[in-house]
Short mmCIF file of C-alpha atoms in Angstrom, two decimals:
data_model
loop_
_atom_site.label_atom_id
_atom_site.label_comp_id
_atom_site.label_asym_id
_atom_site.label_seq_id
_atom_site.Cartn_x
_atom_site.Cartn_y
_atom_site.Cartn_z
CA UNK K 1188 -0.01 -0.41 -0.03
CA UNK K 1189 1.09 3.49 -0.92
CA UNK K 1190 1.00 6.18 0.59
CA UNK K 1191 1.55 9.66 0.46
CA UNK K 1192 2.62 12.94 2.56
CA UNK K 1193 0.09 15.41 1.97
CA UNK K 1194 -1.61 15.78 -1.90
CA UNK K 1195 -3.99 18.50 -1.81
CA UNK K 1196 -7.81 18.22 -1.85
CA UNK K 1197 -9.35 18.19 -5.45
CA UNK K 1198 -13.16 17.41 -5.55
CA UNK K 1199 -15.40 18.37 -8.71
CA UNK K 1200 -15.92 21.46 -6.61
CA UNK K 1201 -12.68 22.55 -6.78
CA UNK K 1202 -11.64 21.51 -10.35
CA UNK K 1203 -15.26 23.02 -11.13
CA UNK K 1204 -14.06 26.51 -10.07
CA UNK K 1205 -11.04 26.81 -11.67
CA UNK K 1206 -12.72 25.62 -15.12
CA UNK K 1207 -15.12 28.93 -13.51
CA UNK K 1208 -11.93 31.50 -13.68
CA UNK K 1209 -10.61 30.30 -17.38
CA UNK K 1210 -13.88 30.14 -18.75
CA UNK K 1211 -14.56 33.99 -17.06
CA UNK K 1212 -11.02 35.22 -19.59
CA UNK K 1213 -10.18 36.44 -16.59
CA UNK K 1214 -7.47 34.76 -14.78
CA UNK K 1215 -5.19 37.28 -12.20
CA UNK K 1216 -6.42 39.03 -9.51
CA UNK K 1217 -10.02 39.59 -9.59
CA UNK K 1218 -13.55 38.61 -8.02
CA UNK K 1219 -12.07 35.06 -7.44
CA UNK K 1220 -9.20 36.03 -4.80
CA UNK K 1221 -11.56 39.16 -3.36
CA UNK K 1222 -14.60 36.00 -2.61
CA UNK K 1223 -11.50 34.08 -1.13
CA UNK K 1224 -10.18 37.21 1.23
CA UNK K 1225 -14.41 37.55 1.95
CA UNK K 1226 -14.43 33.31 2.92
CA UNK K 1227 -11.42 33.83 5.09
CA UNK K 1228 -12.49 36.36 6.67
CA UNK K 1229 -15.90 34.73 7.57
CA UNK K 1230 -14.14 32.06 8.45
CA UNK K 1231 -12.19 33.16 11.04
CA UNK K 1232 -13.68 36.83 12.55
CA UNK K 1233 -9.83 38.83 11.38
CA UNK K 1234 -11.16 42.30 10.52
CA UNK K 1235 -9.98 42.09 7.48
CA UNK K 1236 -7.51 39.86 4.73
CA UNK K 1237 -5.87 40.52 2.13
CA UNK K 1238 -4.26 37.37 0.21
CA UNK K 1239 -0.65 37.36 -1.65
CA UNK K 1240 1.25 35.23 -3.90
CA UNK K 1241 3.58 33.57 -0.25
CA UNK K 1242 3.25 33.09 2.98
CA UNK K 1243 6.61 35.02 2.65
CA UNK K 1244 5.68 37.46 0.66
CA UNK K 1245 3.06 38.86 2.67
CA UNK K 1246 5.40 38.76 5.62
CA UNK K 1247 8.37 40.90 4.13
CA UNK K 1248 5.21 43.74 2.73
CA UNK K 1249 4.21 43.38 6.30
CA UNK K 1250 7.69 43.87 7.85
CA UNK K 1251 8.29 47.03 5.03
CA UNK K 1252 5.28 47.86 6.62
CA UNK K 1253 5.50 48.68 9.87
CA UNK K 1254 9.16 50.07 8.43
CA UNK K 1255 11.89 47.82 10.09
CA UNK K 1256 15.50 48.78 8.82
CA UNK K 1257 19.13 47.41 9.21
CA UNK K 1258 19.74 47.38 13.25
CA UNK K 1259 16.27 46.77 13.96
CA UNK K 1260 15.49 43.05 15.59
CA UNK K 1261 13.03 40.79 15.83
CA UNK K 1262 12.02 37.79 17.98
CA UNK K 1263 11.62 34.82 16.01
CA UNK K 1264 11.40 30.83 17.05
CA UNK K 1265 14.80 28.53 16.60
CA UNK K 1266 12.69 25.93 15.54
CA UNK K 1267 9.94 26.76 12.54
CA UNK K 1268 10.25 26.81 8.89
CA UNK K 1269 13.27 28.96 7.45
CA UNK K 1270 11.04 31.60 5.85
CA UNK K 1271 9.99 32.95 9.22
CA UNK K 1272 13.47 33.82 10.13
CA UNK K 1273 13.84 34.97 5.92
CA UNK K 1274 11.31 37.27 5.78
CA UNK K 1275 12.53 39.29 8.25
CA UNK K 1276 15.82 39.53 6.68
CA UNK K 1277 14.71 40.11 2.83
CA UNK K 1278 12.74 43.64 5.01
CA UNK K 1279 16.50 44.39 6.22
CA UNK K 1280 16.04 43.56 9.78
CA UNK K 1281 17.75 40.78 12.01
CA UNK K 1282 16.39 37.84 13.35
CA UNK K 1283 16.63 37.14 16.92
CA UNK K 1284 16.23 33.71 17.65
CA UNK K 1285 15.01 31.91 20.85
CA UNK K 1286 14.29 29.02 22.10
CA UNK K 1287 10.58 26.70 21.93
CA UNK K 1288 8.51 25.14 24.92
CA UNK K 1289 7.67 21.17 24.89
CA UNK K 1290 4.69 22.07 22.82
CA UNK K 1291 6.76 23.18 19.83
CA UNK K 1292 5.88 26.76 20.09
CA UNK K 1293 8.12 29.19 21.47
CA UNK K 1294 9.45 30.52 24.45
CA UNK K 1295 7.19 33.42 26.24
CA UNK K 1296 10.23 33.32 28.55
CA UNK K 1297 12.38 33.22 26.01
CA UNK K 1298 11.11 36.37 23.86
CA UNK K 1299 10.68 38.03 27.16
CA UNK K 1300 14.78 37.56 27.65
CA UNK K 1301 15.37 38.43 23.94
CA UNK K 1302 13.55 42.09 24.02
CA UNK K 1303 16.12 45.29 23.40
CA UNK K 1304 15.53 48.31 22.34
CA UNK K 1305 16.43 47.61 19.15
CA UNK K 1306 12.89 44.37 18.77
CA UNK K 1307 10.47 46.13 17.02
CA UNK K 1308 8.23 42.65 15.96
CA UNK K 1309 7.86 39.56 17.54
CA UNK K 1310 6.90 36.11 14.66
CA UNK K 1311 5.29 33.15 17.07
CA UNK K 1312 4.76 29.66 15.09
CA UNK K 1313 1.70 27.62 15.61
CA UNK K 1314 3.82 24.74 15.46
CA UNK K 1315 1.71 21.38 13.52
CA UNK K 1316 -1.28 23.68 13.56
CA UNK K 1317 -0.80 24.27 17.56
CA UNK K 1318 -1.47 27.87 18.32
CA UNK K 1319 0.72 29.48 20.80
CA UNK K 1320 0.17 31.11 23.79
CA UNK K 1321 -1.17 35.17 22.66
CA UNK K 1322 -2.26 36.67 25.74
CA UNK K 1323 0.89 36.00 27.00
CA UNK K 1324 2.54 37.02 24.72
CA UNK K 1325 0.17 40.28 23.82
CA UNK K 1326 0.57 41.45 27.27
CA UNK K 1327 4.04 41.05 27.48
CA UNK K 1328 4.26 43.15 24.68
CA UNK K 1329 1.96 45.32 25.86
CA UNK K 1330 4.16 45.05 29.71
CA UNK K 1331 5.02 48.10 31.49
CA UNK K 1332 9.08 47.76 31.46
CA UNK K 1333 8.26 46.49 27.83
CA UNK K 1334 6.63 49.82 26.75
CA UNK K 1335 9.38 51.95 28.48
CA UNK K 1336 11.59 50.29 26.52
CA UNK K 1337 10.46 50.30 23.25
CA UNK K 1338 12.36 52.87 20.86
CA UNK K 1339 10.43 53.62 17.39
CA UNK K 1340 12.03 54.16 14.61
CA UNK K 1341 9.13 54.66 12.11
CA UNK K 1342 5.79 56.73 11.34
CA UNK K 1343 4.20 53.44 12.26
CA UNK K 1344 6.19 51.86 15.00
CA UNK K 1345 5.58 55.36 16.23
CA UNK K 1346 1.60 55.24 15.68
CA UNK K 1347 1.09 51.52 17.20
CA UNK K 1348 3.44 52.62 20.31
CA UNK K 1349 4.92 48.91 21.18
CA UNK K 1350 6.55 46.08 19.37
CA UNK K 1351 4.14 44.63 17.16
CA UNK K 1352 2.95 40.86 17.17
CA UNK K 1353 3.00 38.84 13.99
CA UNK K 1354 1.41 35.52 14.53
CA UNK K 1355 3.19 32.66 11.65
CA UNK K 1356 -0.17 30.80 11.44
CA UNK K 1357 1.34 28.95 8.47
CA UNK K 1358 -0.49 25.92 9.40
CA UNK K 1359 -3.06 26.43 11.48
CA UNK K 1360 -6.37 27.60 9.78
CA UNK K 1361 -9.23 26.99 11.42
CA UNK K 1362 -7.49 26.03 15.05
CA UNK K 1363 -9.19 27.31 18.14
CA UNK K 1364 -6.99 29.81 19.97
CA UNK K 1365 -9.50 30.45 22.55
CA UNK K 1366 -13.15 28.13 22.68
CA UNK K 1367 -14.79 30.53 20.76
CA UNK K 1368 -11.29 32.20 19.15
CA UNK K 1369 -10.25 31.16 15.95
CA UNK K 1370 -7.01 31.84 14.51
CA UNK K 1371 -6.24 35.27 12.88
CA UNK K 1372 -7.72 37.25 14.80
CA UNK K 1373 -5.77 37.08 17.96
CA UNK K 1374 -3.12 39.37 17.30
CA UNK K 1375 -2.16 42.56 15.24
CA UNK K 1376 -1.39 40.48 11.88
CA UNK K 1377 -1.88 36.37 11.54
CA UNK K 1378 -0.42 35.53 8.43
CA UNK K 1379 -1.95 32.26 6.72
CA UNK K 1380 0.13 30.27 4.24
CA UNK K 1381 -2.09 28.75 1.68
CA UNK K 1382 0.89 27.09 -0.07
CA UNK K 1383 0.39 22.99 -1.72
CA UNK K 1384 0.57 21.04 1.17
CA UNK K 1385 -1.77 23.06 3.91
CA UNK K 1386 -4.95 22.69 4.57
CA UNK K 1387 -6.12 24.68 2.27
CA UNK K 1388 -4.59 25.64 -0.63
CA UNK K 1389 -3.88 27.61 -3.49
CA UNK K 1390 -1.36 25.87 -5.33
CA UNK K 1391 0.74 28.91 -3.86
CA UNK K 1392 -0.19 31.54 -1.42
CA UNK K 1393 -0.72 33.59 2.09
CA UNK K 1394 -3.75 35.93 4.07
CA UNK K 1395 -3.35 38.50 6.01
CA UNK K 1396 -5.09 38.88 8.69
CA UNK K 1397 -5.52 42.92 9.47
CA UNK K 1398 -6.14 43.09 13.81
CA UNK K 1399 -3.91 46.69 14.05
CA UNK K 1400 -5.70 48.59 17.20
CA UNK K 1401 -7.96 51.34 16.91
CA UNK K 1402 -5.75 53.87 16.38
CA UNK K 1403 -5.01 51.90 12.85
CA UNK K 1404 -8.09 51.99 10.58
CA UNK K 1405 -7.90 47.93 9.46
CA UNK K 1406 -9.91 48.78 5.92
CA UNK K 1407 -8.40 51.69 5.22
CA UNK K 1408 -5.18 49.88 5.77
CA UNK K 1409 -6.08 47.05 3.72
CA UNK K 1410 -6.40 49.37 1.24
CA UNK K 1411 -3.18 50.16 0.79
CA UNK K 1412 -1.12 46.74 1.47
CA UNK K 1413 -3.53 45.72 -1.63
CA UNK K 1414 -2.16 48.42 -4.02
CA UNK K 1415 1.03 47.92 -2.59
CA UNK K 1416 1.40 44.19 -3.51
CA UNK K 1417 0.82 45.47 -7.03
CA UNK K 1418 3.91 47.75 -7.04
CA UNK K 1419 2.20 50.70 -5.11
CA UNK K 1420 0.36 50.90 -8.70
CA UNK K 1421 -3.20 52.65 -8.49
CA UNK K 1422 -5.32 50.27 -10.39
CA UNK K 1423 -5.12 46.35 -10.50
CA UNK K 1424 -5.00 44.89 -13.38
CA UNK K 1425 -9.03 44.12 -13.77
CA UNK K 1426 -10.16 47.95 -12.78
CA UNK K 1427 -7.14 48.98 -16.08
CA UNK K 1428 -8.88 46.47 -18.82
CA UNK K 1429 -12.53 48.29 -18.33
CA UNK K 1430 -13.14 50.32 -21.59
CA UNK K 1431 -11.25 53.47 -20.88
CA UNK K 1432 -9.42 53.03 -17.72
CA UNK K 1433 -5.80 51.72 -18.60
CA UNK K 1434 -4.54 55.80 -16.97
CA UNK K 1435 -2.68 54.46 -13.61
CA UNK K 1436 -0.34 56.28 -11.84
CA UNK K 1437 2.51 54.91 -9.14
CA UNK K 1438 3.21 55.97 -4.99
CA UNK K 1439 5.08 54.08 -3.51
CA UNK K 1440 8.09 51.59 -3.23
CA UNK K 1441 5.44 48.38 -3.86
CA UNK K 1442 6.66 44.52 -4.32
CA UNK K 1443 4.77 42.18 -7.38
CA UNK K 1444 3.14 39.51 -4.43
CA UNK K 1445 -0.78 39.59 -5.80
CA UNK K 1446 -2.81 36.15 -6.18
CA UNK K 1447 -4.11 35.00 -9.58
CA UNK K 1448 -8.00 34.31 -9.45
CA UNK K 1449 -6.91 31.23 -10.68
CA UNK K 1450 -5.07 30.39 -7.81
CA UNK K 1451 -7.69 32.05 -5.89
CA UNK K 1452 -10.77 29.32 -6.94
CA UNK K 1453 -8.71 26.54 -5.62
CA UNK K 1454 -8.36 28.14 -2.32
CA UNK K 1455 -12.16 29.04 -3.25
CA UNK K 1456 -14.23 25.36 -3.37
CA UNK K 1457 -12.05 24.02 -0.33
CA UNK K 1458 -12.67 27.52 2.07
CA UNK K 1459 -16.35 26.41 1.70
CA UNK K 1460 -15.81 23.00 2.53
CA UNK K 1461 -13.18 22.99 5.06
CA UNK K 1462 -15.62 23.02 8.22
CA UNK K 1463 -15.81 18.98 6.95
CA UNK K 1464 -12.76 18.73 5.51
CA UNK K 1465 -11.62 19.78 9.39
CA UNK K 1466 -13.82 16.75 10.44
CA UNK K 1467 -11.48 14.59 8.49
CA UNK K 1468 -8.51 15.73 9.79
CA UNK K 1469 -9.16 15.63 13.16
CA UNK K 1470 -10.76 11.72 12.47
CA UNK K 1471 -7.16 10.47 11.19
CA UNK K 1472 -5.35 12.73 13.91
CA UNK K 1473 -7.33 11.50 17.18
CA UNK K 1474 -6.80 7.43 15.14
CA UNK K 1475 -3.19 8.33 15.47
CA UNK K 1476 -3.94 9.27 19.63
CA UNK K 1477 -5.60 6.41 19.98
CA UNK K 1478 -3.15 3.76 18.59
CA UNK K 1479 -0.01 5.63 19.79
CA UNK K 1480 -0.68 6.56 23.24
CA UNK K 1481 -0.64 2.13 24.60
CA UNK K 1482 3.32 3.06 24.10
CA UNK K 1483 5.78 4.05 26.19
CA UNK K 1484 8.21 5.08 23.38
CA UNK K 1485 5.77 7.53 22.45
CA UNK K 1486 5.09 11.03 22.65
CA UNK K 1487 1.40 12.76 21.84
CA UNK K 1488 1.66 16.04 19.48
CA UNK K 1489 -0.75 18.26 21.72
CA UNK K 1490 -4.03 18.82 19.73
CA UNK K 1491 -6.14 20.19 22.84
CA UNK K 1492 -4.61 22.34 25.61
CA UNK K 1493 -6.75 25.57 28.05
CA UNK K 1494 -9.30 25.76 25.24
CA UNK K 1495 -6.73 25.42 22.13
CA UNK K 1496 -7.36 23.30 19.60
CA UNK K 1497 -5.20 22.78 16.90
CA UNK K 1498 -6.76 22.39 12.92
CA UNK K 1499 -4.66 19.16 12.74
CA UNK K 1500 -2.17 19.69 9.91
CA UNK K 1501 0.42 17.97 11.12
CA UNK K 1502 0.78 14.39 13.06
CA UNK K 1503 4.26 15.14 14.67
CA UNK K 1504 4.62 12.33 16.56
CA UNK K 1505 7.94 12.01 19.06
CA UNK K 1506 9.38 8.78 19.44
CA UNK K 1507 11.07 8.89 23.00
CA UNK K 1508 15.03 9.10 24.31
CA UNK K 1509 15.87 8.44 20.77
CA UNK K 1510 18.51 9.75 18.98
CA UNK K 1511 18.44 11.64 15.76
CA UNK K 1512 19.84 8.91 14.06
CA UNK K 1513 17.63 6.41 15.76
CA UNK K 1514 14.42 8.66 14.95
CA UNK K 1515 16.52 8.23 11.00
CA UNK K 1516 16.66 4.69 11.08
CA UNK K 1517 13.10 4.79 12.10
CA UNK K 1518 11.65 6.66 9.24
CA UNK K 1519 14.19 5.04 6.31
CA UNK K 1520 12.60 1.48 7.53
CA UNK K 1521 8.62 3.24 7.16
CA UNK K 1522 9.67 4.36 3.74
CA UNK K 1523 10.35 0.48 2.94
CA UNK K 1524 6.46 -0.19 2.92
CA UNK K 1525 6.24 2.96 1.01
CA UNK K 1526 4.69 4.98 3.72
CA UNK K 1527 6.25 8.69 3.02
CA UNK K 1528 6.77 10.55 6.51
CA UNK K 1529 8.67 14.06 6.43
CA UNK K 1530 10.19 15.80 9.65
CA UNK K 1531 9.20 19.34 11.04
CA UNK K 1532 11.66 21.00 11.76
CA UNK K 1533 15.32 20.89 10.61
CA UNK K 1534 16.23 23.83 13.48
CA UNK K 1535 17.43 26.96 11.27
CA UNK K 1536 21.03 26.94 13.40
CA UNK K 1537 21.35 23.76 11.46
CA UNK K 1538 20.90 24.96 8.14
CA UNK K 1539 23.98 26.94 6.60
CA UNK K 1540 23.22 29.95 5.92
CA UNK K 1541 21.71 30.06 9.66
CA UNK K 1542 25.48 28.76 10.41
CA UNK K 1543 27.35 30.56 9.30
CA UNK K 1544 25.12 33.90 10.36
CA UNK K 1545 26.66 32.82 13.60
CA UNK K 1546 23.58 31.21 15.13
CA UNK K 1547 23.94 27.99 17.11
CA UNK K 1548 22.50 24.83 17.50
CA UNK K 1549 23.61 24.27 21.40
CA UNK K 1550 21.98 27.63 22.39
CA UNK K 1551 18.76 26.26 20.94
CA UNK K 1552 18.77 22.57 23.23
CA UNK K 1553 14.86 21.65 23.03
CA UNK K 1554 14.42 22.80 19.92
CA UNK K 1555 17.39 20.37 19.12
CA UNK K 1556 15.18 18.07 21.09
CA UNK K 1557 12.16 18.30 19.72
CA UNK K 1558 13.49 17.70 16.80
CA UNK K 1559 15.71 15.26 17.32
CA UNK K 1560 12.50 12.39 16.86
CA UNK K 1561 10.27 14.16 15.85
CA UNK K 1562 8.37 12.17 12.49
CA UNK K 1563 5.57 13.61 10.77
CA UNK K 1564 2.73 11.20 9.73
CA UNK K 1565 0.44 11.95 6.77
CA UNK K 1566 -2.70 13.80 7.48
CA UNK K 1567 -5.15 14.58 4.58
CA UNK K 1568 -9.44 14.22 4.69
CA UNK K 1569 -8.29 11.53 1.32
CA UNK K 1570 -6.96 8.80 3.72
CA UNK K 1571 -9.19 5.84 4.62
CA UNK K 1572 -9.66 3.97 7.77
CA UNK K 1573 -7.64 1.14 6.67
CA UNK K 1574 -5.09 3.51 5.68
CA UNK K 1575 -4.32 5.19 8.70
CA UNK K 1576 -4.48 1.54 10.04
CA UNK K 1577 -1.40 0.91 7.84
CA UNK K 1578 0.13 3.99 8.64
CA UNK K 1579 -0.34 2.86 12.10
CA UNK K 1580 1.18 -0.12 12.00
CA UNK K 1581 3.91 -0.13 9.57
CA UNK K 1582 5.01 3.15 12.53
CA UNK K 1583 5.29 0.94 15.57
CA UNK K 1584 6.75 -1.98 14.17
CA UNK K 1585 9.73 0.76 12.11
CA UNK K 1586 9.75 2.11 15.86
CA UNK K 1587 10.17 -1.35 18.20
CA UNK K 1588 12.87 -2.70 15.50
CA UNK K 1589 14.65 0.18 15.95
CA UNK K 1590 14.17 0.92 19.52
CA UNK K 1591 14.95 -2.91 20.51
CA UNK K 1592 18.25 -2.89 18.12
CA UNK K 1593 18.91 0.28 20.19
#
């Protein structure tokens, strides 16, 4: 039995929506992008949602809007995909990496220790779809001592008056931060990824959720940022295509990171059925939990705690007390049976580029510990109960074989 890791969910509704876009004669940014923004906004409760061509470009744009510059610092977890820190570098600031907790997510205490007068933003990451402790993080940036330390270096920073919090919600569309609050509206800005392997996809894409405080007009900011995604052009291509609508102006230094309608069509069809797709992901996740909870070597991933609930994006199983080499041997055993698994993530200080920048893995012991024993198992709606049972069987056999050898 061959099991893929994360195939996209493509059904007739998705195909029909894409075909509708193709037949419309309009495939770049237009009505389907706006419809997708509205669906995500309605779903998660954000004040405004802007779709872009990737999580990474969205994060770069938001940091540029914030006005970060050389010498400014942005706090990020060491345990995340490289885009979190690369976005900071592309925006012109310095990523300050901190360690995570046993739940994979950024340590709030480590954030506190890392804050300096140069800190302009914090980017926590909802690893595997389980939300960070945002009440604590938002309280931290509003703490009197932290506020006294804050030194704004742009007009936006002066207006905000504190450190900006951007939730890297790449994994967590559909996660509950509290019983009545979904991710996307719990921080100043949240950015979902709509990449091919995500719960909802547009092949490539991202969705920026805006929830700035009252001193900002989120609707006006949406308009400003939408223009910024189109090179700060005063008319988008859809408007320019209308009779007599050719004249435009360029009013600033923008980026070219808009999402196309033909991409948005995929996500639009998926968003309309996402509650049901989420239930299916949870079904798979809970079957894994039920099976692996019987084994002392298994550390189950966080899914429900203190009102928080995962989006069930990744099943991040950890094998207790194994070395990185033993974990790799387990993965090799699993692969022999054509079951595709993954590892989330290689901590950034272990990657050549960041090592060369001076980051050292020894400074992030919990991140390494989480990584060394982690194996990500397939989770997606198309998995049948029989296929899930096969994955469970193969994983148990591989773990026990390697553990016994060790």
